[in-house]
Amino acid sequence: MICSFLYIVLMKGPVIIVIIITGFYNIYYINIFIARAKLKENF
């Protein structure tokens, strides 16, 4: 059970890292988009 879990982590590790990085970029860009939308509403 543990060996199969480690095998999955080793195989999927890079994919998970890429998903996490892209997730952070998406959150960052969404925050910028929301900030711009709020600025447009104010002016």
mmCIF file with all atom_site columns, N, CA and C in Angstrom:
data_model
loop_
_atom_site.group_PDB
_atom_site.id
_atom_site.type_symbol
_atom_site.label_atom_id
_atom_site.label_alt_id
_atom_site.label_comp_id
_atom_site.label_asym_id
_atom_site.label_entity_id
_atom_site.label_seq_id
_atom_site.pdbx_PDB_ins_code
_atom_site.Cartn_x
_atom_site.Cartn_y
_atom_site.Cartn_z
_atom_site.occupancy
_atom_site.B_iso_or_equiv
_atom_site.pdbx_formal_charge
_atom_site.auth_seq_id
_atom_site.auth_comp_id
_atom_site.auth_asym_id
_atom_site.auth_atom_id
_atom_site.pdbx_PDB_model_num
ATOM 1   N N  . MET A 1 1  ? 0.846   -1.202 0.000   1.00 0.00 ? 1  MET A N  1
ATOM 2   C CA . MET A 1 1  ? 0.000   0.000  0.000   1.00 0.00 ? 1  MET A CA 1
ATOM 3   C C  . MET A 1 1  ? 0.883   1.254  0.000   1.00 0.00 ? 1  MET A C  1
ATOM 4   N N  . ILE A 1 2  ? 1.839   1.294  0.942   1.00 0.00 ? 2  ILE A N  1
ATOM 5   C CA . ILE A 1 2  ? 2.732   2.451  1.037   1.00 0.00 ? 2  ILE A CA 1
ATOM 6   C C  . ILE A 1 2  ? 3.598   2.553  -0.216  1.00 0.00 ? 2  ILE A C  1
ATOM 7   N N  . CYS A 1 3  ? 4.076   1.397  -0.705  1.00 0.00 ? 3  CYS A N  1
ATOM 8   C CA . CYS A 1 3  ? 4.929   1.387  -1.901  1.00 0.00 ? 3  CYS A CA 1
ATOM 9   C C  . CYS A 1 3  ? 4.168   1.926  -3.115  1.00 0.00 ? 3  CYS A C  1
ATOM 10  N N  . SER A 1 4  ? 2.916   1.508  -3.261  1.00 0.00 ? 4  SER A N  1
ATOM 11  C CA . SER A 1 4  ? 2.115   1.981  -4.397  1.00 0.00 ? 4  SER A CA 1
ATOM 12  C C  . SER A 1 4  ? 1.859   3.485  -4.269  1.00 0.00 ? 4  SER A C  1
ATOM 13  N N  . PHE A 1 5  ? 1.649   3.956  -3.036  1.00 0.00 ? 5  PHE A N  1
ATOM 14  C CA . PHE A 1 5  ? 1.436   5.387  -2.806  1.00 0.00 ? 5  PHE A CA 1
ATOM 15  C C  . PHE A 1 5  ? 2.681   6.180  -3.194  1.00 0.00 ? 5  PHE A C  1
ATOM 16  N N  . LEU A 1 6  ? 3.864   5.703  -2.761  1.00 0.00 ? 6  LEU A N  1
ATOM 17  C CA . LEU A 1 6  ? 5.118   6.366  -3.113  1.00 0.00 ? 6  LEU A CA 1
ATOM 18  C C  . LEU A 1 6  ? 5.332   6.359  -4.618  1.00 0.00 ? 6  LEU A C  1
ATOM 19  N N  . TYR A 1 7  ? 4.981   5.249  -5.261  1.00 0.00 ? 7  TYR A N  1
ATOM 20  C CA . TYR A 1 7  ? 5.113   5.147  -6.721  1.00 0.00 ? 7  TYR A CA 1
ATOM 21  C C  . TYR A 1 7  ? 4.249   6.192  -7.413  1.00 0.00 ? 7  TYR A C  1
ATOM 22  N N  . ILE A 1 8  ? 3.001   6.342  -6.943  1.00 0.00 ? 8  ILE A N  1
ATOM 23  C CA . ILE A 1 8  ? 2.084   7.345  -7.515  1.00 0.00 ? 8  ILE A CA 1
ATOM 24  C C  . ILE A 1 8  ? 2.653   8.751  -7.292  1.00 0.00 ? 8  ILE A C  1
ATOM 25  N N  . VAL A 1 9  ? 3.169   9.022  -6.095  1.00 0.00 ? 9  VAL A N  1
ATOM 26  C CA . VAL A 1 9  ? 3.737   10.349 -5.791  1.00 0.00 ? 9  VAL A CA 1
ATOM 27  C C  . VAL A 1 9  ? 4.916   10.645 -6.713  1.00 0.00 ? 9  VAL A C  1
ATOM 28  N N  . LEU A 1 10 ? 5.793   9.643  -6.912  1.00 0.00 ? 10 LEU A N  1
ATOM 29  C CA . LEU A 1 10 ? 6.956   9.834  -7.787  1.00 0.00 ? 10 LEU A CA 1
ATOM 30  C C  . LEU A 1 10 ? 6.535   10.063 -9.229  1.00 0.00 ? 10 LEU A C  1
ATOM 31  N N  . MET A 1 11 ? 5.521   9.343  -9.682  1.00 0.00 ? 11 MET A N  1
ATOM 32  C CA . MET A 1 11 ? 5.059   9.472  -11.064 1.00 0.00 ? 11 MET A CA 1
ATOM 33  C C  . MET A 1 11 ? 4.291   10.769 -11.280 1.00 0.00 ? 11 MET A C  1
ATOM 34  N N  . LYS A 1 12 ? 3.479   11.142 -10.288 1.00 0.00 ? 12 LYS A N  1
ATOM 35  C CA . LYS A 1 12 ? 2.599   12.308 -10.425 1.00 0.00 ? 12 LYS A CA 1
ATOM 36  C C  . LYS A 1 12 ? 3.185   13.567 -9.795  1.00 0.00 ? 12 LYS A C  1
ATOM 37  N N  . GLY A 1 13 ? 4.306   13.452 -9.105  1.00 0.00 ? 13 GLY A N  1
ATOM 38  C CA . GLY A 1 13 ? 4.913   14.582 -8.395  1.00 0.00 ? 13 GLY A CA 1
ATOM 39  C C  . GLY A 1 13 ? 5.080   15.822 -9.256  1.00 0.00 ? 13 GLY A C  1
ATOM 40  N N  . PRO A 1 14 ? 5.800   15.720 -10.399 1.00 0.00 ? 14 PRO A N  1
ATOM 41  C CA . PRO A 1 14 ? 5.981   16.888 -11.272 1.00 0.00 ? 14 PRO A CA 1
ATOM 42  C C  . PRO A 1 14 ? 4.660   17.489 -11.732 1.00 0.00 ? 14 PRO A C  1
ATOM 43  N N  . VAL A 1 15 ? 3.675   16.633 -12.022 1.00 0.00 ? 15 VAL A N  1
ATOM 44  C CA . VAL A 1 15 ? 2.363   17.110 -12.474 1.00 0.00 ? 15 VAL A CA 1
ATOM 45  C C  . VAL A 1 15 ? 1.696   17.916 -11.369 1.00 0.00 ? 15 VAL A C  1
ATOM 46  N N  . ILE A 1 16 ? 1.766   17.401 -10.129 1.00 0.00 ? 16 ILE A N  1
ATOM 47  C CA . ILE A 1 16 ? 1.156   18.093 -8.986  1.00 0.00 ? 16 ILE A CA 1
ATOM 48  C C  . ILE A 1 16 ? 1.823   19.455 -8.789  1.00 0.00 ? 16 ILE A C  1
ATOM 49  N N  . ILE A 1 17 ? 3.165   19.501 -8.911  1.00 0.00 ? 17 ILE A N  1
ATOM 50  C CA . ILE A 1 17 ? 3.897   20.762 -8.748  1.00 0.00 ? 17 ILE A CA 1
ATOM 51  C C  . ILE A 1 17 ? 3.448   21.776 -9.794  1.00 0.00 ? 17 ILE A C  1
ATOM 52  N N  . VAL A 1 18 ? 3.310   21.317 -11.040 1.00 0.00 ? 18 VAL A N  1
ATOM 53  C CA . VAL A 1 18 ? 2.861   22.209 -12.120 1.00 0.00 ? 18 VAL A CA 1
ATOM 54  C C  . VAL A 1 18 ? 1.452   22.725 -11.841 1.00 0.00 ? 18 VAL A C  1
ATOM 55  N N  . ILE A 1 19 ? 0.562   21.829 -11.361 1.00 0.00 ? 19 ILE A N  1
ATOM 56  C CA . ILE A 1 19 ? -0.818  22.227 -11.046 1.00 0.00 ? 19 ILE A CA 1
ATOM 57  C C  . ILE A 1 19 ? -0.819  23.286 -9.942  1.00 0.00 ? 19 ILE A C  1
ATOM 58  N N  . ILE A 1 20 ? 0.015   23.096 -8.910  1.00 0.00 ? 20 ILE A N  1
ATOM 59  C CA . ILE A 1 20 ? 0.088   24.060 -7.803  1.00 0.00 ? 20 ILE A CA 1
ATOM 60  C C  . ILE A 1 20 ? 0.586   25.414 -8.317  1.00 0.00 ? 20 ILE A C  1
ATOM 61  N N  . ILE A 1 21 ? 1.649   25.392 -9.152  1.00 0.00 ? 21 ILE A N  1
ATOM 62  C CA . ILE A 1 21 ? 2.213   26.643 -9.683  1.00 0.00 ? 21 ILE A CA 1
ATOM 63  C C  . ILE A 1 21 ? 1.184   27.373 -10.540 1.00 0.00 ? 21 ILE A C  1
ATOM 64  N N  . THR A 1 22 ? 0.515   26.638 -11.437 1.00 0.00 ? 22 THR A N  1
ATOM 65  C CA . THR A 1 22 ? -0.495  27.269 -12.293 1.00 0.00 ? 22 THR A CA 1
ATOM 66  C C  . THR A 1 22 ? -1.656  27.786 -11.450 1.00 0.00 ? 22 THR A C  1
ATOM 67  N N  . GLY A 1 23 ? -1.974  27.072 -10.373 1.00 0.00 ? 23 GLY A N  1
ATOM 68  C CA . GLY A 1 23 ? -3.028  27.515 -9.461  1.00 0.00 ? 23 GLY A CA 1
ATOM 69  C C  . GLY A 1 23 ? -2.682  28.854 -8.826  1.00 0.00 ? 23 GLY A C  1
ATOM 70  N N  . PHE A 1 24 ? -1.424  28.997 -8.386  1.00 0.00 ? 24 PHE A N  1
ATOM 71  C CA . PHE A 1 24 ? -0.993  30.262 -7.793  1.00 0.00 ? 24 PHE A CA 1
ATOM 72  C C  . PHE A 1 24 ? -1.043  31.392 -8.819  1.00 0.00 ? 24 PHE A C  1
ATOM 73  N N  . TYR A 1 25 ? -0.602  31.103 -10.063 1.00 0.00 ? 25 TYR A N  1
ATOM 74  C CA . TYR A 1 25 ? -0.661  32.118 -11.117 1.00 0.00 ? 25 TYR A CA 1
ATOM 75  C C  . TYR A 1 25 ? -2.102  32.524 -11.392 1.00 0.00 ? 25 TYR A C  1
ATOM 76  N N  . ASN A 1 26 ? -3.026  31.547 -11.414 1.00 0.00 ? 26 ASN A N  1
ATOM 77  C CA . ASN A 1 26 ? -4.435  31.849 -11.670 1.00 0.00 ? 26 ASN A CA 1
ATOM 78  C C  . ASN A 1 26 ? -4.996  32.743 -10.571 1.00 0.00 ? 26 ASN A C  1
ATOM 79  N N  . ILE A 1 27 ? -4.685  32.435 -9.300  1.00 0.00 ? 27 ILE A N  1
ATOM 80  C CA . ILE A 1 27 ? -5.155  33.250 -8.176  1.00 0.00 ? 27 ILE A CA 1
ATOM 81  C C  . ILE A 1 27 ? -4.604  34.673 -8.308  1.00 0.00 ? 27 ILE A C  1
ATOM 82  N N  . TYR A 1 28 ? -3.313  34.787 -8.670  1.00 0.00 ? 28 TYR A N  1
ATOM 83  C CA . TYR A 1 28 ? -2.662  36.091 -8.818  1.00 0.00 ? 28 TYR A CA 1
ATOM 84  C C  . TYR A 1 28 ? -3.350  36.924 -9.890  1.00 0.00 ? 28 TYR A C  1
ATOM 85  N N  . TYR A 1 29 ? -3.594  36.318 -11.057 1.00 0.00 ? 29 TYR A N  1
ATOM 86  C CA . TYR A 1 29 ? -4.232  37.051 -12.157 1.00 0.00 ? 29 TYR A CA 1
ATOM 87  C C  . TYR A 1 29 ? -5.686  37.383 -11.842 1.00 0.00 ? 29 TYR A C  1
ATOM 88  N N  . ILE A 1 30 ? -6.396  36.478 -11.150 1.00 0.00 ? 30 ILE A N  1
ATOM 89  C CA . ILE A 1 30 ? -7.785  36.751 -10.759 1.00 0.00 ? 30 ILE A CA 1
ATOM 90  C C  . ILE A 1 30 ? -7.824  37.943 -9.805  1.00 0.00 ? 30 ILE A C  1
ATOM 91  N N  . ASN A 1 31 ? -6.871  38.011 -8.860  1.00 0.00 ? 31 ASN A N  1
ATOM 92  C CA . ASN A 1 31 ? -6.812  39.138 -7.929  1.00 0.00 ? 31 ASN A CA 1
ATOM 93  C C  . ASN A 1 31 ? -6.585  40.451 -8.668  1.00 0.00 ? 31 ASN A C  1
ATOM 94  N N  . ILE A 1 32 ? -5.692  40.450 -9.665  1.00 0.00 ? 32 ILE A N  1
ATOM 95  C CA . ILE A 1 32 ? -5.444  41.657 -10.468 1.00 0.00 ? 32 ILE A CA 1
ATOM 96  C C  . ILE A 1 32 ? -6.716  42.060 -11.216 1.00 0.00 ? 32 ILE A C  1
ATOM 97  N N  . PHE A 1 33 ? -7.393  41.064 -11.796 1.00 0.00 ? 33 PHE A N  1
ATOM 98  C CA . PHE A 1 33 ? -8.621  41.329 -12.552 1.00 0.00 ? 33 PHE A CA 1
ATOM 99  C C  . PHE A 1 33 ? -9.688  41.948 -11.652 1.00 0.00 ? 33 PHE A C  1
ATOM 100 N N  . ILE A 1 34 ? -9.843  41.391 -10.427 1.00 0.00 ? 34 ILE A N  1
ATOM 101 C CA . ILE A 1 34 ? -10.830 41.918 -9.474  1.00 0.00 ? 34 ILE A CA 1
ATOM 102 C C  . ILE A 1 34 ? -10.448 43.345 -9.071  1.00 0.00 ? 34 ILE A C  1
ATOM 103 N N  . ALA A 1 35 ? -9.157  43.580 -8.826  1.00 0.00 ? 35 ALA A N  1
ATOM 104 C CA . ALA A 1 35 ? -8.695  44.915 -8.427  1.00 0.00 ? 35 ALA A CA 1
ATOM 105 C C  . ALA A 1 35 ? -8.992  45.934 -9.525  1.00 0.00 ? 35 ALA A C  1
ATOM 106 N N  . ARG A 1 36 ? -8.744  45.562 -10.782 1.00 0.00 ? 36 ARG A N  1
ATOM 107 C CA . ARG A 1 36 ? -9.028  46.461 -11.903 1.00 0.00 ? 36 ARG A CA 1
ATOM 108 C C  . ARG A 1 36 ? -10.524 46.727 -12.021 1.00 0.00 ? 36 ARG A C  1
ATOM 109 N N  . ALA A 1 37 ? -11.331 45.695 -11.815 1.00 0.00 ? 37 ALA A N  1
ATOM 110 C CA . ALA A 1 37 ? -12.786 45.852 -11.890 1.00 0.00 ? 37 ALA A CA 1
ATOM 111 C C  . ALA A 1 37 ? -13.266 46.822 -10.805 1.00 0.00 ? 37 ALA A C  1
ATOM 112 N N  . LYS A 1 38 ? -12.687 46.702 -9.597  1.00 0.00 ? 38 LYS A N  1
ATOM 113 C CA . LYS A 1 38 ? -13.062 47.602 -8.509  1.00 0.00 ? 38 LYS A CA 1
ATOM 114 C C  . LYS A 1 38 ? -12.643 49.036 -8.823  1.00 0.00 ? 38 LYS A C  1
ATOM 115 N N  . LEU A 1 39 ? -11.461 49.209 -9.421  1.00 0.00 ? 39 LEU A N  1
ATOM 116 C CA . LEU A 1 39 ? -11.007 50.555 -9.794  1.00 0.00 ? 39 LEU A CA 1
ATOM 117 C C  . LEU A 1 39 ? -11.938 51.174 -10.832 1.00 0.00 ? 39 LEU A C  1
ATOM 118 N N  . LYS A 1 40 ? -12.372 50.370 -11.796 1.00 0.00 ? 40 LYS A N  1
ATOM 119 C CA . LYS A 1 40 ? -13.287 50.864 -12.829 1.00 0.00 ? 40 LYS A CA 1
ATOM 120 C C  . LYS A 1 40 ? -14.628 51.273 -12.216 1.00 0.00 ? 40 LYS A C  1
ATOM 121 N N  . GLU A 1 41 ? -15.088 50.517 -11.203 1.00 0.00 ? 41 GLU A N  1
ATOM 122 C CA . GLU A 1 41 ? -16.352 50.855 -10.543 1.00 0.00 ? 41 GLU A CA 1
ATOM 123 C C  . GLU A 1 41 ? -16.224 52.176 -9.786  1.00 0.00 ? 41 GLU A C  1
ATOM 124 N N  . ASN A 1 42 ? -15.070 52.399 -9.161  1.00 0.00 ? 42 ASN A N  1
ATOM 125 C CA . ASN A 1 42 ? -14.873 53.606 -8.363  1.00 0.00 ? 42 ASN A CA 1
ATOM 126 C C  . ASN A 1 42 ? -14.838 54.852 -9.234  1.00 0.00 ? 42 ASN A C  1
ATOM 127 N N  . PHE A 1 43 ? -14.212 54.759 -10.411 1.00 0.00 ? 43 PHE A N  1
ATOM 128 C CA . PHE A 1 43 ? -14.058 55.951 -11.257 1.00 0.00 ? 43 PHE A CA 1
ATOM 129 C C  . PHE A 1 43 ? -15.218 56.086 -12.211 1.00 0.00 ? 43 PHE A C  1
#
